[in-house]
JSON list of C-alpha atoms in Angstrom, two decimals:
[
{"chain": "A", "resi": 1, "resn": "MET", "atom": "CA", "xyz": [-0.08, -0.01, 0.09]},
{"chain": "A", "resi": 2, "resn": "GLN", "atom": "CA", "xyz": [2.84, 2.33, 0.82]},
{"chain": "A", "resi": 3, "resn": "LEU", "atom": "CA", "xyz": [4.54, 1.63, -2.35]},
{"chain": "A", "resi": 4, "resn": "LEU", "atom": "CA", "xyz": [1.38, 2.52, -4.30]},
{"chain": "A", "resi": 5, "resn": "GLU", "atom": "CA", "xyz": [1.09, 5.73, -2.30]},
{"chain": "A", "resi": 6, "resn": "ALA", "atom": "CA", "xyz": [4.71, 6.52, -3.02]},
{"chain": "A", "resi": 7, "resn": "THR", "atom": "CA", "xyz": [4.26, 5.90, -6.75]},
{"chain": "A", "resi": 8, "resn": "GLU", "atom": "CA", "xyz": [1.27, 8.10, -6.93]},
{"chain": "A", "resi": 9, "resn": "THR", "atom": "CA", "xyz": [3.07, 10.87, -5.22]},
{"chain": "A", "resi": 10, "resn": "ARG", "atom": "CA", "xyz": [5.94, 10.53, -7.67]},
{"chain": "A", "resi": 11, "resn": "VAL", "atom": "CA", "xyz": [3.65, 10.68, -10.58]},
{"chain": "A", "resi": 12, "resn": "GLU", "atom": "CA", "xyz": [1.87, 13.83, -9.19]},
{"chain": "A", "resi": 13, "resn": "ARG", "atom": "CA", "xyz": [5.23, 15.54, -8.58]},
{"chain": "A", "resi": 14, "resn": "ARG", "atom": "CA", "xyz": [6.29, 14.57, -12.24]},
{"chain": "A", "resi": 15, "resn": "VAL", "atom": "CA", "xyz": [3.00, 15.94, -13.60]},
{"chain": "A", "resi": 16, "resn": "ALA", "atom": "CA", "xyz": [3.41, 19.20, -11.64]},
{"chain": "A", "resi": 17, "resn": "ALA", "atom": "CA", "xyz": [7.06, 19.49, -12.85]},
{"chain": "A", "resi": 18, "resn": "SER", "atom": "CA", "xyz": [6.03, 18.93, -16.53]},
{"chain": "A", "resi": 19, "resn": "ALA", "atom": "CA", "xyz": [3.37, 21.42, -16.14]},
{"chain": "A", "resi": 20, "resn": "ALA", "atom": "CA", "xyz": [5.75, 24.16, -14.69]},
{"chain": "A", "resi": 21, "resn": "ILE", "atom": "CA", "xyz": [8.17, 23.46, -17.45]},
{"chain": "A", "resi": 22, "resn": "ALA", "atom": "CA", "xyz": [5.43, 23.56, -20.22]},
{"chain": "A", "resi": 23, "resn": "ALA", "atom": "CA", "xyz": [3.96, 26.99, -19.11]},
{"chain": "A", "resi": 24, "resn": "PRO", "atom": "CA", "xyz": [7.10, 29.00, -19.90]},
{"chain": "A", "resi": 25, "resn": "ALA", "atom": "CA", "xyz": [7.42, 27.08, -23.16]},
{"chain": "A", "resi": 26, "resn": "ARG", "atom": "CA", "xyz": [3.84, 27.92, -24.03]},
{"chain": "A", "resi": 27, "resn": "ALA", "atom": "CA", "xyz": [4.34, 31.62, -23.09]},
{"chain": "A", "resi": 28, "resn": "ARG", "atom": "CA", "xyz": [7.55, 31.71, -25.19]},
{"chain": "A", "resi": 29, "resn": "ARG", "atom": "CA", "xyz": [5.69, 30.17, -28.20]},
{"chain": "A", "resi": 30, "resn": "ILE", "atom": "CA", "xyz": [2.97, 32.78, -27.88]},
{"chain": "A", "resi": 31, "resn": "VAL", "atom": "CA", "xyz": [5.49, 35.68, -27.78]},
{"chain": "A", "resi": 32, "resn": "THR", "atom": "CA", "xyz": [7.27, 34.19, -30.78]},
{"chain": "A", "resi": 33, "resn": "VAL", "atom": "CA", "xyz": [4.20, 33.99, -32.77]},
{"chain": "A", "resi": 34, "resn": "ALA", "atom": "CA", "xyz": [3.11, 37.45, -31.90]},
{"chain": "A", "resi": 35, "resn": "ILE", "atom": "CA", "xyz": [6.55, 38.78, -32.85]},
{"chain": "A", "resi": 36, "resn": "LEU", "atom": "CA", "xyz": [6.27, 37.25, -36.17]},
{"chain": "A", "resi": 37, "resn": "LEU", "atom": "CA", "xyz": [2.57, 38.16, -36.89]},
{"chain": "A", "resi": 38, "resn": "VAL", "atom": "CA", "xyz": [2.58, 41.65, -35.83]},
{"chain": "A", "resi": 39, "resn": "PRO", "atom": "CA", "xyz": [4.88, 42.98, -38.62]},
{"chain": "A", "resi": 40, "resn": "ALA", "atom": "CA", "xyz": [2.80, 40.97, -41.22]},
{"chain": "A", "resi": 41, "resn": "VAL", "atom": "CA", "xyz": [-0.44, 42.27, -39.98]},
{"chain": "A", "resi": 42, "resn": "LEU", "atom": "CA", "xyz": [0.85, 45.82, -39.85]},
{"chain": "A", "resi": 43, "resn": "VAL", "atom": "CA", "xyz": [2.33, 45.65, -43.54]},
{"chain": "A", "resi": 44, "resn": "VAL", "atom": "CA", "xyz": [-1.00, 44.29, -44.69]},
{"chain": "A", "resi": 45, "resn": "TRP", "atom": "CA", "xyz": [-3.06, 46.92, -42.75]},
{"chain": "A", "resi": 46, "resn": "MET", "atom": "CA", "xyz": [-0.89, 49.76, -43.96]},
{"chain": "A", "resi": 47, "resn": "GLY", "atom": "CA", "xyz": [-0.94, 48.41, -47.46]},
{"chain": "A", "resi": 48, "resn": "TRP", "atom": "CA", "xyz": [-4.80, 48.25, -47.49]},
{"chain": "A", "resi": 49, "resn": "ARG", "atom": "CA", "xyz": [-4.93, 51.89, -46.02]},
{"chain": "A", "resi": 50, "resn": "HIS", "atom": "CA", "xyz": [-2.68, 53.13, -48.73]},
{"chain": "A", "resi": 51, "resn": "ARG", "atom": "CA", "xyz": [-3.79, 51.14, -51.74]},
{"chain": "A", "resi": 52, "resn": "TRP", "atom": "CA", "xyz": [-3.64, 52.56, -55.23]},
{"chain": "A", "resi": 53, "resn": "THR", "atom": "CA", "xyz": [-3.28, 51.35, -58.75]},
{"chain": "A", "resi": 54, "resn": "ALA", "atom": "CA", "xyz": [-0.74, 52.73, -61.20]},
{"chain": "A", "resi": 55, "resn": "ASP", "atom": "CA", "xyz": [-1.22, 52.91, -64.97]},
{"chain": "A", "resi": 56, "resn": "ASP", "atom": "CA", "xyz": [0.54, 49.61, -65.46]},
{"chain": "A", "resi": 57, "resn": "GLY", "atom": "CA", "xyz": [-1.96, 47.99, -63.09]},
{"chain": "A", "resi": 58, "resn": "PHE", "atom": "CA", "xyz": [-4.79, 49.10, -65.30]},
{"chain": "A", "resi": 59, "resn": "ILE", "atom": "CA", "xyz": [-3.07, 47.86, -68.31]},
{"chain": "A", "resi": 60, "resn": "ASN", "atom": "CA", "xyz": [-2.83, 44.44, -66.65]},
{"chain": "A", "resi": 61, "resn": "LEU", "atom": "CA", "xyz": [-6.42, 44.52, -65.81]},
{"chain": "A", "resi": 62, "resn": "ARG", "atom": "CA", "xyz": [-7.41, 45.10, -69.47]},
{"chain": "A", "resi": 63, "resn": "ILE", "atom": "CA", "xyz": [-5.09, 42.38, -70.63]},
{"chain": "A", "resi": 64, "resn": "VAL", "atom": "CA", "xyz": [-6.70, 40.04, -68.12]},
{"chain": "A", "resi": 65, "resn": "ARG", "atom": "CA", "xyz": [-10.12, 40.91, -69.33]},
{"chain": "A", "resi": 66, "resn": "HIS", "atom": "CA", "xyz": [-9.11, 40.23, -72.93]},
{"chain": "A", "resi": 67, "resn": "ILE", "atom": "CA", "xyz": [-7.43, 36.89, -71.79]},
{"chain": "A", "resi": 68, "resn": "VAL", "atom": "CA", "xyz": [-10.64, 35.81, -69.96]},
{"chain": "A", "resi": 69, "resn": "ASP", "atom": "CA", "xyz": [-12.89, 36.96, -72.87]},
{"chain": "A", "resi": 70, "resn": "GLY", "atom": "CA", "xyz": [-10.75, 34.66, -75.29]},
{"chain": "A", "resi": 71, "resn": "HIS", "atom": "CA", "xyz": [-8.86, 37.36, -77.25]},
{"chain": "A", "resi": 72, "resn": "GLY", "atom": "CA", "xyz": [-5.38, 36.54, -75.77]},
{"chain": "A", "resi": 73, "resn": "PRO", "atom": "CA", "xyz": [-2.84, 38.80, -74.13]},
{"chain": "A", "resi": 74, "resn": "VAL", "atom": "CA", "xyz": [-3.56, 41.96, -76.12]},
{"chain": "A", "resi": 75, "resn": "PHE", "atom": "CA", "xyz": [-4.50, 45.51, -75.18]},
{"chain": "A", "resi": 76, "resn": "ASN", "atom": "CA", "xyz": [-6.66, 46.04, -78.30]},
{"chain": "A", "resi": 77, "resn": "THR", "atom": "CA", "xyz": [-8.57, 43.18, -79.86]},
{"chain": "A", "resi": 78, "resn": "GLY", "atom": "CA", "xyz": [-7.15, 42.27, -83.20]},
{"chain": "A", "resi": 79, "resn": "GLN", "atom": "CA", "xyz": [-3.59, 43.81, -82.53]},
{"chain": "A", "resi": 80, "resn": "ARG", "atom": "CA", "xyz": [-1.12, 41.15, -81.79]},
{"chain": "A", "resi": 81, "resn": "VAL", "atom": "CA", "xyz": [1.46, 43.20, -79.90]},
{"chain": "A", "resi": 82, "resn": "GLU", "atom": "CA", "xyz": [3.37, 42.34, -76.76]},
{"chain": "A", "resi": 83, "resn": "VAL", "atom": "CA", "xyz": [1.68, 44.29, -73.99]},
{"chain": "A", "resi": 84, "resn": "GLY", "atom": "CA", "xyz": [2.41, 42.60, -70.69]},
{"chain": "A", "resi": 85, "resn": "THR", "atom": "CA", "xyz": [5.24, 43.53, -68.43]},
{"chain": "A", "resi": 86, "resn": "SER", "atom": "CA", "xyz": [4.51, 40.85, -65.73]},
{"chain": "A", "resi": 87, "resn": "PRO", "atom": "CA", "xyz": [3.48, 37.61, -67.38]},
{"chain": "A", "resi": 88, "resn": "LEU", "atom": "CA", "xyz": [3.26, 35.68, -64.03]},
{"chain": "A", "resi": 89, "resn": "TRP", "atom": "CA", "xyz": [0.94, 38.37, -62.45]},
{"chain": "A", "resi": 90, "resn": "LEU", "atom": "CA", "xyz": [-1.23, 38.26, -65.64]},
{"chain": "A", "resi": 91, "resn": "ALA", "atom": "CA", "xyz": [-1.54, 34.47, -65.34]},
{"chain": "A", "resi": 92, "resn": "VAL", "atom": "CA", "xyz": [-2.30, 34.65, -61.68]},
{"chain": "A", "resi": 93, "resn": "LEU", "atom": "CA", "xyz": [-5.03, 37.36, -62.18]},
{"chain": "A", "resi": 94, "resn": "SER", "atom": "CA", "xyz": [-6.44, 35.41, -65.00]},
{"chain": "A", "resi": 95, "resn": "ALA", "atom": "CA", "xyz": [-6.85, 32.26, -63.14]},
{"chain": "A", "resi": 96, "resn": "LEU", "atom": "CA", "xyz": [-8.20, 33.99, -60.13]},
{"chain": "A", "resi": 97, "resn": "ASP", "atom": "CA", "xyz": [-10.67, 35.86, -62.29]},
{"chain": "A", "resi": 98, "resn": "LEU", "atom": "CA", "xyz": [-11.94, 32.65, -63.66]},
{"chain": "A", "resi": 99, "resn": "VAL", "atom": "CA", "xyz": [-12.59, 30.94, -60.34]},
{"chain": "A", "resi": 100, "resn": "MET", "atom": "CA", "xyz": [-13.63, 33.87, -58.06]},
{"chain": "A", "resi": 101, "resn": "PRO", "atom": "CA", "xyz": [-16.93, 35.76, -58.19]},
{"chain": "A", "resi": 102, "resn": "PHE", "atom": "CA", "xyz": [-15.40, 39.15, -57.32]},
{"chain": "A", "resi": 103, "resn": "ARG", "atom": "CA", "xyz": [-14.52, 42.10, -59.40]},
{"chain": "A", "resi": 104, "resn": "LEU", "atom": "CA", "xyz": [-10.98, 41.93, -60.91]},
{"chain": "A", "resi": 105, "resn": "GLU", "atom": "CA", "xyz": [-9.85, 45.13, -59.33]},
{"chain": "A", "resi": 106, "resn": "TRP", "atom": "CA", "xyz": [-10.66, 43.56, -55.88]},
{"chain": "A", "resi": 107, "resn": "ILE", "atom": "CA", "xyz": [-9.03, 40.28, -56.74]},
{"chain": "A", "resi": 108, "resn": "ALA", "atom": "CA", "xyz": [-5.89, 42.26, -57.79]},
{"chain": "A", "resi": 109, "resn": "ALA", "atom": "CA", "xyz": [-5.71, 44.46, -54.66]},
{"chain": "A", "resi": 110, "resn": "ILE", "atom": "CA", "xyz": [-6.32, 41.55, -52.18]},
{"chain": "A", "resi": 111, "resn": "THR", "atom": "CA", "xyz": [-3.99, 39.26, -53.91]},
{"chain": "A", "resi": 112, "resn": "ALA", "atom": "CA", "xyz": [-1.19, 41.83, -53.99]},
{"chain": "A", "resi": 113, "resn": "LEU", "atom": "CA", "xyz": [-1.74, 42.54, -50.31]},
{"chain": "A", "resi": 114, "resn": "LEU", "atom": "CA", "xyz": [-1.65, 38.82, -49.38]},
{"chain": "A", "resi": 115, "resn": "ALA", "atom": "CA", "xyz": [1.50, 38.27, -51.58]},
{"chain": "A", "resi": 116, "resn": "THR", "atom": "CA", "xyz": [3.21, 41.28, -49.73]},
{"chain": "A", "resi": 117, "resn": "GLY", "atom": "CA", "xyz": [2.09, 40.11, -46.15]}
]
C-alpha cells in the first residue's frame, strides 16, 4: 500500500513539474508567434490603407479581361502586340478571375496585399 502511495506521489510531482516546464514554453511560443505576426499584420493593414493602382496595373487589368474573354494577351482586340510587363501576374490574375466571383480590381488588390504580407 505504501509503495502504491509513493508511486502516486512521484507521478503527481512529475505531472506538476512538467506543467511548470510547459507553462514558460507555451508563453515563449505565444510571444514568438506575436513577434512574427505583428509585422505581417502591420504591413497588410498599412498596404490596405494606402492602396492605389498605377497605370501599369490598369493595363494589366485590361489584358486580363481580354484573356478571360478569349482574345489573348492583347491591349486592343485584333492587334498582336506584346503588352504585358509581368506575365506571371497576368497568369495569376487570369486564373483567379475565372474562379472567383469578385470584381477583378478587388481580386488584384487583395492578392497583392496577401502576396506582400
